[in-house]
Amino acid sequence: MMSTWARPWVLVPVVAGVLSAGQIWASHLRYELSLENQQLNKERQETLKETSTLRLELANLTRPERLRKLAQEELGMGPPKPMQVVHP
Amino acid sequence: MSDKKQIYIRRRIEAVAGLLVLGLLLLVVRAVDLQWLQSERLSNLAEKQRYREYTALAPRGSIFDSKGRILAESVEIPSIAAMADEVPAERMGELASALGVSKKRVQRKLGKRTGFVWLARQVTPSVAERVMALNIPGVRKEKGWRRYHPLGPETGHLLGFVGIDGNGLEGVELAWDSSLTGESGLRQVRRDARGHSLPDGAWLREPVPGKPISLTIDATIQSIAYAALSEGVRSQNAKGGSVVVMRPKDGAILAMASWPGYNPNNFRHAKPSEWRNRAVTDVFEPGSTLKPFSVAAAIASGKWKADSIVYCEKGAMRVADYTIKDDHPEGWLDLTGVIVKSSNIGVAKLALDIGADPLHEMLRKAGFGQKSAIGLSGESPGIVLPLERWGPVETANIAFGQGIAVTPLQLAAAFSVLANGGMYVAPKLFADHLSTTEELNHRVIPAEVGRQVIEMLEYATTEDGTGSKAVPIGYRVAGKTGTAQKPNARGGYSRNKYNAVFAGFAPVENPELAIVVMVDEPQKSIYGGQVAAPVFRHVAESVLPYLGVAASGDLREGWQTVEAVGERPAFTADSLYGMSMREARFFAAQRGLRLHVHGSGWVSRQKPANALALNQGDALEVWLNE
């Protein structure tokens, strides 16, 4: 004898309900992932942009003319005499 | 139920059924209309609602120096734009205030216009945030790229600059624009009902970033060259100048600087005439710096030897209807003496003796009169007259660097020929070309001739020569000064406008640097030895240790030796035994003897034995042993 829940008129709506719920959950998951993906892409772009700016800033701070000026004016250094360069 | 009532009910049923059928029919018609007849238009509308296309801008390729340091980089930067007809007039005031411009200016840009209008290009991120925070209808933020050159004026002429739309307009940025420029991409994304992008987007066209390029330039050497040039030009109140530093072995251009400089990050503040890279676009008469090539052509012809002597006519010589003069009148000089004393008459006689053809051929092979393969736009080929126009006067003049025009780059490449023992190595600016342009290399001068000319040029930088101020302590330099009158508009030469030039290479024993310094219209002194040679020394003494070329301790004593030679106690003796080659040469030059030298080191044998009995023009042969 078939139990009540296994009868087709009960099973079909239950399966349909489960599938619908699954579909809704998958759709929600896809939406959430989409948002996360967009956020990560945005962060990636921002990081690339920041890297580029930092590289430029580094190039600007280490430009030879600036280092030479700092060495001469703040540290009192000067160009080495030829004999002071032991291991060039 | 009566028949009448039944008929009435049937009629009602038929009417309702008819209406239903009519309704169904209309639905079918509408369905056909929507699904078939209007299908394409409606699909497009739906697509537009569901899909959106984004343009992804591709950054311009970076430019690096030979050690991977950034010379040019693009940074993403916002711009403010507006749909002109959507911006409310009453909010233009606050928009102008946020942009930091006058209200009138904003009104002028937006008034009576429709569609897309740029309000401010390439603003700082803080300005863009301030504007967008106002949330004014029709105002939007657009992304773009701005080019920065961190070395500023030091690389201004060389790298050039990029316009606001990302196109290279000068220098390397223009010459390699197609390679540096990227291609923007187009991405299509599907949106949900709330406008959020769904993850199944697709590239309609992938963005292609610009390719980075590496130059042979070394940022440190470039900076040194620029600083040395600016100091040299300022100290002379000169109009301008150029420096080219080249590695002779592979032709790599290590530095190329011009003065006055301009900041490529703010290029609009400089006059367009200041944008050009003078080291490749401007030509000048090389003057005496061309003499080594005339002497090399004479020796290579086989008619002359390094120790041949030539009479320099005591300072004036007539060629056709033209008189050639020397600043310092000389009598007999050997070829080293001709170079050291920089005698116009001496080289003119050599050139007239060997004829125009060999000299023309040598100059052509050394790269004069033609563009190099360096690839920079606006490069001048210089001026070398066609051979058929070389009469005696032209031949004599060109031999000492008049009537010919060269660029600083050409002169650097030509002196690299001497540094390389006679081999021409094409100058290169693009690191990838270092190994790919070897087919352009060729021999200009036989190696032995090259070696002899190097010795002469080294002698020209001793205290006896005109280029002594080019020599840094501890290094051996071979080079030649040049002082050339500038041509004037009337086809003659200016009386008071000169170019001062020094070209040379160091260290002599293994040349790492060929350097050309050209100073335009110096005011305090006009001589290459006084104006350009110190700039050469400044560059060489800073760059050689940086490149790992150690100074030699022995050479500090070397100068004292030269001074001792200057006193000549040895020359009162009747023999040359124990003299160095330099001392023997001086001995011979002083007496007008034709010296033949064998070997190297110190004189161990001479012929004839009593040198003091020889008269001017007689031959003296010496053998040297290490």
PDB file of N, CA and C in Angstrom, chain B residues 38-82:
ATOM      1  N   GLN B  38       6.726  42.845 -36.506  1.00  0.00           N
ATOM      2  CA  GLN B  38       7.537  43.818 -35.748  1.00  0.00           C
ATOM      3  C   GLN B  38       8.676  43.139 -34.983  1.00  0.00           C
ATOM      4  N   SER B  39       8.853  41.877 -35.285  1.00  0.00           N
ATOM      5  CA  SER B  39       9.800  41.082 -34.505  1.00  0.00           C
ATOM      6  C   SER B  39      11.176  41.741 -34.387  1.00  0.00           C
ATOM      7  N   GLU B  40      11.721  42.167 -35.491  1.00  0.00           N
ATOM      8  CA  GLU B  40      13.098  42.666 -35.484  1.00  0.00           C
ATOM      9  C   GLU B  40      13.235  43.948 -34.669  1.00  0.00           C
ATOM     10  N   ARG B  41      12.275  44.876 -34.915  1.00  0.00           N
ATOM     11  CA  ARG B  41      12.351  46.159 -34.216  1.00  0.00           C
ATOM     12  C   ARG B  41      12.204  45.953 -32.708  1.00  0.00           C
ATOM     13  N   LEU B  42      11.211  45.112 -32.352  1.00  0.00           N
ATOM     14  CA  LEU B  42      10.964  44.894 -30.927  1.00  0.00           C
ATOM     15  C   LEU B  42      12.125  44.145 -30.263  1.00  0.00           C
ATOM     16  N   SER B  43      12.678  43.205 -31.011  1.00  0.00           N
ATOM     17  CA  SER B  43      13.837  42.475 -30.461  1.00  0.00           C
ATOM     18  C   SER B  43      14.987  43.433 -30.182  1.00  0.00           C
ATOM     19  N   ASN B  44      15.187  44.350 -31.133  1.00  0.00           N
ATOM     20  CA  ASN B  44      16.266  45.327 -30.949  1.00  0.00           C
ATOM     21  C   ASN B  44      16.037  46.190 -29.720  1.00  0.00           C
ATOM     22  N   LEU B  45      14.755  46.612 -29.576  1.00  0.00           N
ATOM     23  CA  LEU B  45      14.430  47.443 -28.413  1.00  0.00           C
ATOM     24  C   LEU B  45      14.697  46.671 -27.120  1.00  0.00           C
ATOM     25  N   ALA B  46      14.280  45.407 -27.122  1.00  0.00           N
ATOM     26  CA  ALA B  46      14.477  44.571 -25.926  1.00  0.00           C
ATOM     27  C   ALA B  46      15.966  44.378 -25.639  1.00  0.00           C
ATOM     28  N   GLU B  47      16.694  44.145 -26.720  1.00  0.00           N
ATOM     29  CA  GLU B  47      18.145  43.944 -26.561  1.00  0.00           C
ATOM     30  C   GLU B  47      18.786  45.180 -25.944  1.00  0.00           C
ATOM     31  N   LYS B  48      18.335  46.335 -26.480  1.00  0.00           N
ATOM     32  CA  LYS B  48      18.916  47.575 -25.971  1.00  0.00           C
ATOM     33  C   LYS B  48      18.615  47.753 -24.494  1.00  0.00           C
ATOM     34  N   GLN B  49      17.433  47.322 -24.094  1.00  0.00           N
ATOM     35  CA  GLN B  49      17.060  47.457 -22.698  1.00  0.00           C
ATOM     36  C   GLN B  49      17.836  46.483 -21.823  1.00  0.00           C
ATOM     37  N   ARG B  50      18.058  45.314 -22.346  1.00  0.00           N
ATOM     38  CA  ARG B  50      18.707  44.267 -21.543  1.00  0.00           C
ATOM     39  C   ARG B  50      20.227  44.330 -21.615  1.00  0.00           C
ATOM     40  N   TYR B  51      20.738  44.775 -22.755  1.00  0.00           N
ATOM     41  CA  TYR B  51      22.192  44.783 -22.932  1.00  0.00           C
ATOM     42  C   TYR B  51      22.731  46.209 -22.917  1.00  0.00           C
ATOM     43  N   ARG B  52      23.961  46.321 -22.462  1.00  0.00           N
ATOM     44  CA  ARG B  52      24.610  47.627 -22.525  1.00  0.00           C
ATOM     45  C   ARG B  52      26.051  47.433 -22.972  1.00  0.00           C
ATOM     46  N   GLU B  53      26.532  48.380 -23.747  1.00  0.00           N
ATOM     47  CA  GLU B  53      27.911  48.259 -24.241  1.00  0.00           C
ATOM     48  C   GLU B  53      28.804  49.280 -23.556  1.00  0.00           C
ATOM     49  N   TYR B  54      29.945  48.827 -23.129  1.00  0.00           N
ATOM     50  CA  TYR B  54      30.922  49.700 -22.476  1.00  0.00           C
ATOM     51  C   TYR B  54      32.185  49.757 -23.318  1.00  0.00           C
ATOM     52  N   THR B  55      32.728  50.956 -23.434  1.00  0.00           N
ATOM     53  CA  THR B  55      34.036  51.084 -24.095  1.00  0.00           C
ATOM     54  C   THR B  55      35.120  50.974 -23.032  1.00  0.00           C
ATOM     55  N   ALA B  56      36.026  50.047 -23.219  1.00  0.00           N
ATOM     56  CA  ALA B  56      37.145  49.891 -22.289  1.00  0.00           C
ATOM     57  C   ALA B  56      38.385  50.501 -22.928  1.00  0.00           C
ATOM     58  N   LEU B  57      38.866  51.590 -22.343  1.00  0.00           N
ATOM     59  CA  LEU B  57      40.025  52.269 -22.922  1.00  0.00           C
ATOM     60  C   LEU B  57      41.300  51.478 -22.650  1.00  0.00           C
ATOM     61  N   ALA B  58      42.148  51.414 -23.656  1.00  0.00           N
ATOM     62  CA  ALA B  58      43.413  50.680 -23.482  1.00  0.00           C
ATOM     63  C   ALA B  58      44.516  51.680 -23.170  1.00  0.00           C
ATOM     64  N   PRO B  59      45.316  51.392 -22.162  1.00  0.00           N
ATOM     65  CA  PRO B  59      46.378  52.348 -21.816  1.00  0.00           C
ATOM     66  C   PRO B  59      47.492  52.352 -22.859  1.00  0.00           C
ATOM     67  N   ARG B  60      48.177  53.489 -22.953  1.00  0.00           N
ATOM     68  CA  ARG B  60      49.330  53.623 -23.842  1.00  0.00           C
ATOM     69  C   ARG B  60      50.514  52.898 -23.213  1.00  0.00           C
ATOM     70  N   GLY B  61      51.328  52.276 -24.032  1.00  0.00           N
ATOM     71  CA  GLY B  61      52.480  51.535 -23.523  1.00  0.00           C
ATOM     72  C   GLY B  61      53.474  52.435 -22.806  1.00  0.00           C
ATOM     73  N   SER B  62      54.091  51.887 -21.772  1.00  0.00           N
ATOM     74  CA  SER B  62      55.088  52.672 -21.027  1.00  0.00           C
ATOM     75  C   SER B  62      56.404  52.715 -21.811  1.00  0.00           C
ATOM     76  N   ILE B  63      57.239  53.676 -21.477  1.00  0.00           N
ATOM     77  CA  ILE B  63      58.588  53.749 -22.056  1.00  0.00           C
ATOM     78  C   ILE B  63      59.583  53.584 -20.915  1.00  0.00           C
ATOM     79  N   PHE B  64      60.498  52.648 -21.079  1.00  0.00           N
ATOM     80  CA  PHE B  64      61.490  52.366 -20.039  1.00  0.00           C
ATOM     81  C   PHE B  64      62.885  52.724 -20.531  1.00  0.00           C
ATOM     82  N   ASP B  65      63.779  52.982 -19.564  1.00  0.00           N
ATOM     83  CA  ASP B  65      65.176  53.166 -19.953  1.00  0.00           C
ATOM     84  C   ASP B  65      65.858  51.799 -19.987  1.00  0.00           C
ATOM     85  N   SER B  66      67.166  51.772 -20.219  1.00  0.00           N
ATOM     86  CA  SER B  66      67.849  50.487 -20.406  1.00  0.00           C
ATOM     87  C   SER B  66      67.874  49.657 -19.125  1.00  0.00           C
ATOM     88  N   LYS B  67      67.616  50.301 -17.981  1.00  0.00           N
ATOM     89  CA  LYS B  67      67.615  49.556 -16.722  1.00  0.00           C
ATOM     90  C   LYS B  67      66.213  49.361 -16.176  1.00  0.00           C
ATOM     91  N   GLY B  68      65.225  49.550 -17.010  1.00  0.00           N
ATOM     92  CA  GLY B  68      63.844  49.289 -16.615  1.00  0.00           C
ATOM     93  C   GLY B  68      63.213  50.407 -15.813  1.00  0.00           C
ATOM     94  N   ARG B  69      63.847  51.582 -15.769  1.00  0.00           N
ATOM     95  CA  ARG B  69      63.233  52.696 -15.053  1.00  0.00           C
ATOM     96  C   ARG B  69      62.235  53.405 -15.964  1.00  0.00           C
ATOM     97  N   ILE B  70      61.163  53.897 -15.347  1.00  0.00           N
ATOM     98  CA  ILE B  70      60.083  54.480 -16.155  1.00  0.00           C
ATOM     99  C   ILE B  70      60.472  55.856 -16.679  1.00  0.00           C
ATOM    100  N   LEU B  71      60.355  56.005 -17.987  1.00  0.00           N
ATOM    101  CA  LEU B  71      60.580  57.316 -18.605  1.00  0.00           C
ATOM    102  C   LEU B  71      59.248  57.953 -19.006  1.00  0.00           C
ATOM    103  N   ALA B  72      58.223  57.114 -19.252  1.00  0.00           N
ATOM    104  CA  ALA B  72      56.897  57.636 -19.585  1.00  0.00           C
ATOM    105  C   ALA B  72      55.848  56.610 -19.163  1.00  0.00           C
ATOM    106  N   GLU B  73      54.798  57.104 -18.517  1.00  0.00           N
ATOM    107  CA  GLU B  73      53.752  56.197 -18.008  1.00  0.00           C
ATOM    108  C   GLU B  73      52.398  56.892 -18.163  1.00  0.00           C
ATOM    109  N   SER B  74      51.376  56.105 -18.495  1.00  0.00           N
ATOM    110  CA  SER B  74      50.028  56.664 -18.598  1.00  0.00           C
ATOM    111  C   SER B  74      49.248  56.348 -17.327  1.00  0.00           C
ATOM    112  N   VAL B  75      48.544  57.328 -16.822  1.00  0.00           N
ATOM    113  CA  VAL B  75      47.763  57.159 -15.596  1.00  0.00           C
ATOM    114  C   VAL B  75      46.317  57.509 -15.909  1.00  0.00           C
ATOM    115  N   GLU B  76      45.394  56.667 -15.377  1.00  0.00           N
ATOM    116  CA  GLU B  76      43.975  56.924 -15.624  1.00  0.00           C
ATOM    117  C   GLU B  76      43.570  58.175 -14.864  1.00  0.00           C
ATOM    118  N   ILE B  77      42.841  59.018 -15.544  1.00  0.00           N
ATOM    119  CA  ILE B  77      42.489  60.305 -14.936  1.00  0.00           C
ATOM    120  C   ILE B  77      41.095  60.700 -15.426  1.00  0.00           C
ATOM    121  N   PRO B  78      40.260  61.301 -14.557  1.00  0.00           N
ATOM    122  CA  PRO B  78      38.888  61.622 -14.987  1.00  0.00           C
ATOM    123  C   PRO B  78      38.807  62.926 -15.782  1.00  0.00           C
ATOM    124  N   SER B  79      37.773  62.979 -16.600  1.00  0.00           N
ATOM    125  CA  SER B  79      37.405  64.220 -17.285  1.00  0.00           C
ATOM    126  C   SER B  79      35.923  64.448 -17.022  1.00  0.00           C
ATOM    127  N   ILE B  80      35.485  65.685 -17.075  1.00  0.00           N
ATOM    128  CA  ILE B  80      34.070  65.994 -16.826  1.00  0.00           C
ATOM    129  C   ILE B  80      33.420  66.413 -18.142  1.00  0.00           C
ATOM    130  N   ALA B  81      32.297  65.750 -18.455  1.00  0.00           N
ATOM    131  CA  ALA B  81      31.561  66.055 -19.681  1.00  0.00           C
ATOM    132  C   ALA B  81      30.095  66.284 -19.325  1.00  0.00           C
ATOM    133  N   ALA B  82      29.318  66.740 -20.292  1.00  0.00           N
ATOM    134  CA  ALA B  82      27.889  66.960 -20.036  1.00  0.00           C
ATOM    135  C   ALA B  82      27.095  66.808 -21.317  1.00  0.00           C
TER     136      ALA B  82
END
